[in-house]
CSV table of N, CA and C in Angstrom, one decimal:
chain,number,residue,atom,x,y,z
A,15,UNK,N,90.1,71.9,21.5
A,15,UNK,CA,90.1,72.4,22.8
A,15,UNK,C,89.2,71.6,23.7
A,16,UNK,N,89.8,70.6,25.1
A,16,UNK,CA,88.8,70.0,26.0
A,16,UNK,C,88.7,71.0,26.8
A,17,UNK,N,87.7,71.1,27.7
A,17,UNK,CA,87.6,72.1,28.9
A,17,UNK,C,87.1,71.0,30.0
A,18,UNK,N,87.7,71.0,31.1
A,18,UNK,CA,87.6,69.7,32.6
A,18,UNK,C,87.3,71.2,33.7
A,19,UNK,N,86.4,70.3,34.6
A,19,UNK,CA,86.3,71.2,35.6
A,19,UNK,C,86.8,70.0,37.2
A,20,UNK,N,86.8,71.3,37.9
A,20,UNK,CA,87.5,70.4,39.2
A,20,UNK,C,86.6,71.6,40.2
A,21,UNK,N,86.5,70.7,41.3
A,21,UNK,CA,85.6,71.9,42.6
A,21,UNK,C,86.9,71.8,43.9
A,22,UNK,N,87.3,73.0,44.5
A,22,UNK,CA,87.5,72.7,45.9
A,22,UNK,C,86.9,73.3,46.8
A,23,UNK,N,86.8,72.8,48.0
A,23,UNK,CA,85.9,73.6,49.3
A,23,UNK,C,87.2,74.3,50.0
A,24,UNK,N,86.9,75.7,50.3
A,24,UNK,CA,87.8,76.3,51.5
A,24,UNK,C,87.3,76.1,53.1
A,25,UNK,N,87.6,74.9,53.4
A,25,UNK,CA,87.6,74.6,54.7
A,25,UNK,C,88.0,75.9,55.9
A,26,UNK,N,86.8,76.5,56.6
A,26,UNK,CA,87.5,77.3,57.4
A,26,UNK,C,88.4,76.9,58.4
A,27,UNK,N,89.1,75.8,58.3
A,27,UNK,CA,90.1,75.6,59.4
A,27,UNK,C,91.0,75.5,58.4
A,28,UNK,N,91.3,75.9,57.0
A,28,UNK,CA,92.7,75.7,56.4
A,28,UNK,C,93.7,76.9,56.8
A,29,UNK,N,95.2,75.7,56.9
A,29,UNK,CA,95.7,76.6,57.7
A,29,UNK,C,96.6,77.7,57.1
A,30,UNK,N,96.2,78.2,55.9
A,30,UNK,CA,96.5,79.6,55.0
A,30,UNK,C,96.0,80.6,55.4
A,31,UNK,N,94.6,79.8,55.8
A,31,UNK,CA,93.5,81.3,56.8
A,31,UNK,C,94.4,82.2,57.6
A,32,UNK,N,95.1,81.1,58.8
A,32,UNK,CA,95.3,81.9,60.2
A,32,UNK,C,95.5,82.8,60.2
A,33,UNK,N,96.9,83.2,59.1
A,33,UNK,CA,97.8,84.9,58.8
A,33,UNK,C,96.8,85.6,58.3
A,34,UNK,N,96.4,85.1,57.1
A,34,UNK,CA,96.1,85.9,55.9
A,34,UNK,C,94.5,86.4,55.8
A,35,UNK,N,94.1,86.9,56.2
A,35,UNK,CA,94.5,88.0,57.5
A,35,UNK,C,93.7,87.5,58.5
A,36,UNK,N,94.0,87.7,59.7
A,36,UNK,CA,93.4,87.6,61.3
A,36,UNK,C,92.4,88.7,61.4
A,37,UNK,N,91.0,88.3,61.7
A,37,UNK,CA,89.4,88.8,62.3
A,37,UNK,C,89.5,88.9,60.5
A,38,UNK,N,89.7,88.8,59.5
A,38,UNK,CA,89.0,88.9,58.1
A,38,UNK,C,89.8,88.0,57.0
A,39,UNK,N,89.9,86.5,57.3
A,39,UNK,CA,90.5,85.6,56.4
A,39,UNK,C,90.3,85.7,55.1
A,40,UNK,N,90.8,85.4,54.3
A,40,UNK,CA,90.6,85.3,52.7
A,40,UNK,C,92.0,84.2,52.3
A,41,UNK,N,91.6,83.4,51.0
A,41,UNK,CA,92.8,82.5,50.6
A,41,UNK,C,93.5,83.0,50.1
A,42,UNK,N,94.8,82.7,50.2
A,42,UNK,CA,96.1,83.5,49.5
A,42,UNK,C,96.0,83.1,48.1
A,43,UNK,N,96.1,83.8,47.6
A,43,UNK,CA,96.7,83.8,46.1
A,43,UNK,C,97.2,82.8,45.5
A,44,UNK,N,98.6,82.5,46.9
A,44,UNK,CA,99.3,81.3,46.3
A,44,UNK,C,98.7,80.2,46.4
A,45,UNK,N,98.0,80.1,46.9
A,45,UNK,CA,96.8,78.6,47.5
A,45,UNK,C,95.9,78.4,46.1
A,46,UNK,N,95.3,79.6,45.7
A,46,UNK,CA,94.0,79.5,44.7
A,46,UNK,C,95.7,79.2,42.7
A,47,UNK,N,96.4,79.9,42.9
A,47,UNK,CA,97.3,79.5,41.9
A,47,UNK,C,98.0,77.8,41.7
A,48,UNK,N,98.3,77.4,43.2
A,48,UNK,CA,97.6,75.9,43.5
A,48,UNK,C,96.8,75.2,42.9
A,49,UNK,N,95.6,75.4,43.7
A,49,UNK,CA,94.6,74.3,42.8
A,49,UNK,C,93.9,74.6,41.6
A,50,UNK,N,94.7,76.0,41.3
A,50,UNK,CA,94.4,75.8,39.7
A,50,UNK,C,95.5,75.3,38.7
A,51,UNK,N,96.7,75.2,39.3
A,51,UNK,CA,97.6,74.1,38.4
A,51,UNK,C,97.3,72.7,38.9
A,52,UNK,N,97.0,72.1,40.0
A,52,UNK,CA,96.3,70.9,39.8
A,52,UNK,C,94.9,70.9,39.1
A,53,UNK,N,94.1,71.8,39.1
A,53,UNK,CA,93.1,71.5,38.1
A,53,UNK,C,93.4,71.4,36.7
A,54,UNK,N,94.5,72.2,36.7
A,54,UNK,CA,95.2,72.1,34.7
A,54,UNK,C,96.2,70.9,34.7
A,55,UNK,N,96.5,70.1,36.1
A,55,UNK,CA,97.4,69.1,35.4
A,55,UNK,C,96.5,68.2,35.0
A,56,UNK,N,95.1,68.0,35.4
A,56,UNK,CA,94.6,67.1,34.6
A,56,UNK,C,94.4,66.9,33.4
A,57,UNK,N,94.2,68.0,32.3
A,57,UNK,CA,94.1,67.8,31.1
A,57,UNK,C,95.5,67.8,30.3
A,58,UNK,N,96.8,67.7,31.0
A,58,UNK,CA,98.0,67.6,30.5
A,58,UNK,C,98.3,66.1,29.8
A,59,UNK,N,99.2,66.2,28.5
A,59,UNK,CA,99.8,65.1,28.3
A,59,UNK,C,100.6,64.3,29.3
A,60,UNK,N,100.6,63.0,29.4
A,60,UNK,CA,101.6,62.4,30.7
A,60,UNK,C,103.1,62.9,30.3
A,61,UNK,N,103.7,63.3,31.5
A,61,UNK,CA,104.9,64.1,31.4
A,61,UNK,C,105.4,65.3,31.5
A,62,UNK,N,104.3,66.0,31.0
A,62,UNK,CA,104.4,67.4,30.4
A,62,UNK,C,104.3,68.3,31.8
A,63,UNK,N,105.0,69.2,31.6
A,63,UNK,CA,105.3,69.9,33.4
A,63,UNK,C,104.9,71.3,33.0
A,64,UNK,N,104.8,72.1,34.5
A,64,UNK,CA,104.5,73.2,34.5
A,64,UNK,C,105.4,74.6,33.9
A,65,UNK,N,105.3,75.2,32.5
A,65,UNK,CA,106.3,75.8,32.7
A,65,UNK,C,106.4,77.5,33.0
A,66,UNK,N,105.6,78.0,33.8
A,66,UNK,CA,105.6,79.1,34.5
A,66,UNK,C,103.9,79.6,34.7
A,67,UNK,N,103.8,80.7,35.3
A,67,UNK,CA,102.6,81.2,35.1
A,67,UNK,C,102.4,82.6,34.2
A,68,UNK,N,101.5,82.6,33.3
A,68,UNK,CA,102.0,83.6,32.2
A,68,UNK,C,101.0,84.7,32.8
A,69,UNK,N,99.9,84.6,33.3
A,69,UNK,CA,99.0,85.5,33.9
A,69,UNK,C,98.1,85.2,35.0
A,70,UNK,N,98.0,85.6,35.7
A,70,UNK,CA,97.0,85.5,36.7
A,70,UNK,C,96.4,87.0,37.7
A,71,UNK,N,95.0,86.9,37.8
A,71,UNK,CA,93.9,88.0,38.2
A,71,UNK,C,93.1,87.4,38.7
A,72,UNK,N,93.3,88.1,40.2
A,72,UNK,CA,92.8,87.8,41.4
A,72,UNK,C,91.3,88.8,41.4
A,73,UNK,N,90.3,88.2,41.1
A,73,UNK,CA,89.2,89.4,41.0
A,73,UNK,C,88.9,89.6,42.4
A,74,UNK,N,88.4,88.8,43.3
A,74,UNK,CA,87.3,88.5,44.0
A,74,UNK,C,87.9,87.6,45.4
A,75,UNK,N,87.8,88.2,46.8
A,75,UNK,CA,88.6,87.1,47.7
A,75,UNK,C,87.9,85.7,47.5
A,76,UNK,N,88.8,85.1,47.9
A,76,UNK,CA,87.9,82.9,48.4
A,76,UNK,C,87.8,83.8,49.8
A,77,UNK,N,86.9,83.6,50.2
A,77,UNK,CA,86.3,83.3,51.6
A,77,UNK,C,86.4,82.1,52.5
A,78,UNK,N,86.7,81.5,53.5
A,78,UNK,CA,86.2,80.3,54.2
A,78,UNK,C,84.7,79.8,53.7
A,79,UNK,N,84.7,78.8,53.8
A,79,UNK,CA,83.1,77.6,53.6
A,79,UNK,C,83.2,78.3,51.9
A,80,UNK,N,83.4,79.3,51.3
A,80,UNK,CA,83.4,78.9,49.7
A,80,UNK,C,83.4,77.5,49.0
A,81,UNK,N,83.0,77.4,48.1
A,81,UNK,CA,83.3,76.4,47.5
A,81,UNK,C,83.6,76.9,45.9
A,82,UNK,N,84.7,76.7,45.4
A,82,UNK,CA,85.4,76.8,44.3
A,82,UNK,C,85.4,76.2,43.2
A,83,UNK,N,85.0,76.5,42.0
A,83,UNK,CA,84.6,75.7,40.8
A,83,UNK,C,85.9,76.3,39.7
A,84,UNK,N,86.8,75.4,39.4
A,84,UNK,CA,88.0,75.9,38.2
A,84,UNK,C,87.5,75.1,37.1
A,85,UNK,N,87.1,75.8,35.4
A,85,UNK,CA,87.4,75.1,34.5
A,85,UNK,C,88.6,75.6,33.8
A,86,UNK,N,89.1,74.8,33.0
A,86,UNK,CA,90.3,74.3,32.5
A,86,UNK,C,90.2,74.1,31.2
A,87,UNK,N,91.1,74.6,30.3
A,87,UNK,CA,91.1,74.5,28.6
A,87,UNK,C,92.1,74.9,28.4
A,88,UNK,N,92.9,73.3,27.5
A,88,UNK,CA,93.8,73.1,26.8
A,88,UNK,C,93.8,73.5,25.6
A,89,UNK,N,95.1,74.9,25.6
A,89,UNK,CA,95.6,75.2,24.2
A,89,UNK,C,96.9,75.1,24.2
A,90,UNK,N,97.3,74.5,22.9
A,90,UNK,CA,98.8,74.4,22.5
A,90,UNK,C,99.7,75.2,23.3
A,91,UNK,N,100.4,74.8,24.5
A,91,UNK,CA,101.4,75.1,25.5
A,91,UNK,C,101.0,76.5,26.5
A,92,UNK,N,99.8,76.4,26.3
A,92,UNK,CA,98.9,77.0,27.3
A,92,UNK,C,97.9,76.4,28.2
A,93,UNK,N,97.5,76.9,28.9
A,93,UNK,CA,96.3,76.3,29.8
A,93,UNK,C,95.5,77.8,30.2
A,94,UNK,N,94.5,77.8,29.9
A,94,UNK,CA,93.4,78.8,30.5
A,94,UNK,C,92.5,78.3,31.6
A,95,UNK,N,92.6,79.2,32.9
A,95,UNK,CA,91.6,78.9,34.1
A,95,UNK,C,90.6,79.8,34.6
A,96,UNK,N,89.7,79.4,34.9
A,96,UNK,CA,88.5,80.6,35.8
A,96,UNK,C,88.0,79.9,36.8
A,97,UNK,N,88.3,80.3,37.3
A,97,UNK,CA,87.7,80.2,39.2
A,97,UNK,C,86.8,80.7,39.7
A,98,UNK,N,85.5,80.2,40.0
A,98,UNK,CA,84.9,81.0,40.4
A,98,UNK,C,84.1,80.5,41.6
A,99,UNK,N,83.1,81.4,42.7
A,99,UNK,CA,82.9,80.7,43.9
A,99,UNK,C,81.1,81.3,43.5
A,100,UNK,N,79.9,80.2,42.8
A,100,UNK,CA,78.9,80.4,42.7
A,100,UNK,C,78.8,81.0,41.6
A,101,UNK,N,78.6,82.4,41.5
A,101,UNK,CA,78.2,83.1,40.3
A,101,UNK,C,79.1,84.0,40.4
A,102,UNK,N,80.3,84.3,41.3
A,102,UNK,CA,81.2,85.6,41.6
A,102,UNK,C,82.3,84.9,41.2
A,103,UNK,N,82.9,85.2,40.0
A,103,UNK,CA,84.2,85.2,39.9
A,103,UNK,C,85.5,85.0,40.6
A,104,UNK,N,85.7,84.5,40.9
A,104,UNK,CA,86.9,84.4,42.0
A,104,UNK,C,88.5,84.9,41.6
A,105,UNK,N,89.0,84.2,40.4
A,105,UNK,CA,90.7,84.2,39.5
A,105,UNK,C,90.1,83.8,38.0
A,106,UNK,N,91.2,84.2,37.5
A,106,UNK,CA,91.1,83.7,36.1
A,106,UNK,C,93.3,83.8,35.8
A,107,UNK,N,93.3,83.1,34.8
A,107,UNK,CA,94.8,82.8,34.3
A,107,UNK,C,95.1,82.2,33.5
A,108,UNK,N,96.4,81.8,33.2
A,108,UNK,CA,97.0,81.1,32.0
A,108,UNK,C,98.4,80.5,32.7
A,109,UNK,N,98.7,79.6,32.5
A,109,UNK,CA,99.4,78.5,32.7
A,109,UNK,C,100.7,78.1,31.2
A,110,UNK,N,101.5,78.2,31.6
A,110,UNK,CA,102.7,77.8,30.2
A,110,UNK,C,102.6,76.4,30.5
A,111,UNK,N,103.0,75.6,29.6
A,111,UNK,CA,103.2,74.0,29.9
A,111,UNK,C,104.5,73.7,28.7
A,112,UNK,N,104.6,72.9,29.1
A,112,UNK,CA,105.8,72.1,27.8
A,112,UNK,C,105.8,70.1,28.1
A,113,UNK,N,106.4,69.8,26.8
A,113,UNK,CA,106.7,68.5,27.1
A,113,UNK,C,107.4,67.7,27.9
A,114,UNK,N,107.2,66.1,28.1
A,114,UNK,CA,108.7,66.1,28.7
A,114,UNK,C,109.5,65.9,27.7
């Protein structure tokens, strides 16, 4: 098992904010499910694609100016993720993968 981590900042001008929700932003779901499959394609074999998402739990909103920490651990046609913003939990999940 390797474990990689990856950081992103939620830029308060990203433009997922605007809807989601107006006077009380938070990142969508699908955004933070995002850069945690780019944070798990890095520890992927070359080729190997995404093959569904098998779980994901949204604990904690992303906020604007957060900054987001995913680590990443490769198991045999899984990927495990945790997200978190500081010391507050943010997501956690699992990723299917297959070869090409």
């Amino acid at each position: 098992m390797v474990e990689t981590r990856l950081r992103f900042a939620v830029a308060s001008d990203h433009p997922a904010l605007a809807g989601h929700f107006p006077g009380a932003p938070i990142l969508p779901g699908a955004v933070l499910l995002d850069w945690a499959w780019q944070a798990c394609r890095t520890q992927l074999p070359a080729g190997a694609v995404l093959a569904g998402v098998v779980q994901a739990k949204f604990l904690s909103p992303a906020l604007p100016g957060d900054t987001l920490d995913f680590s990443v651990e490769l198991h045999a046609e899984q990927l495990t993720f945790r997200c978190h913003a500081g010391d507050r939990r943010v997501a956690q999940g699992r990723f299917a993968w297959k070869p090409a």
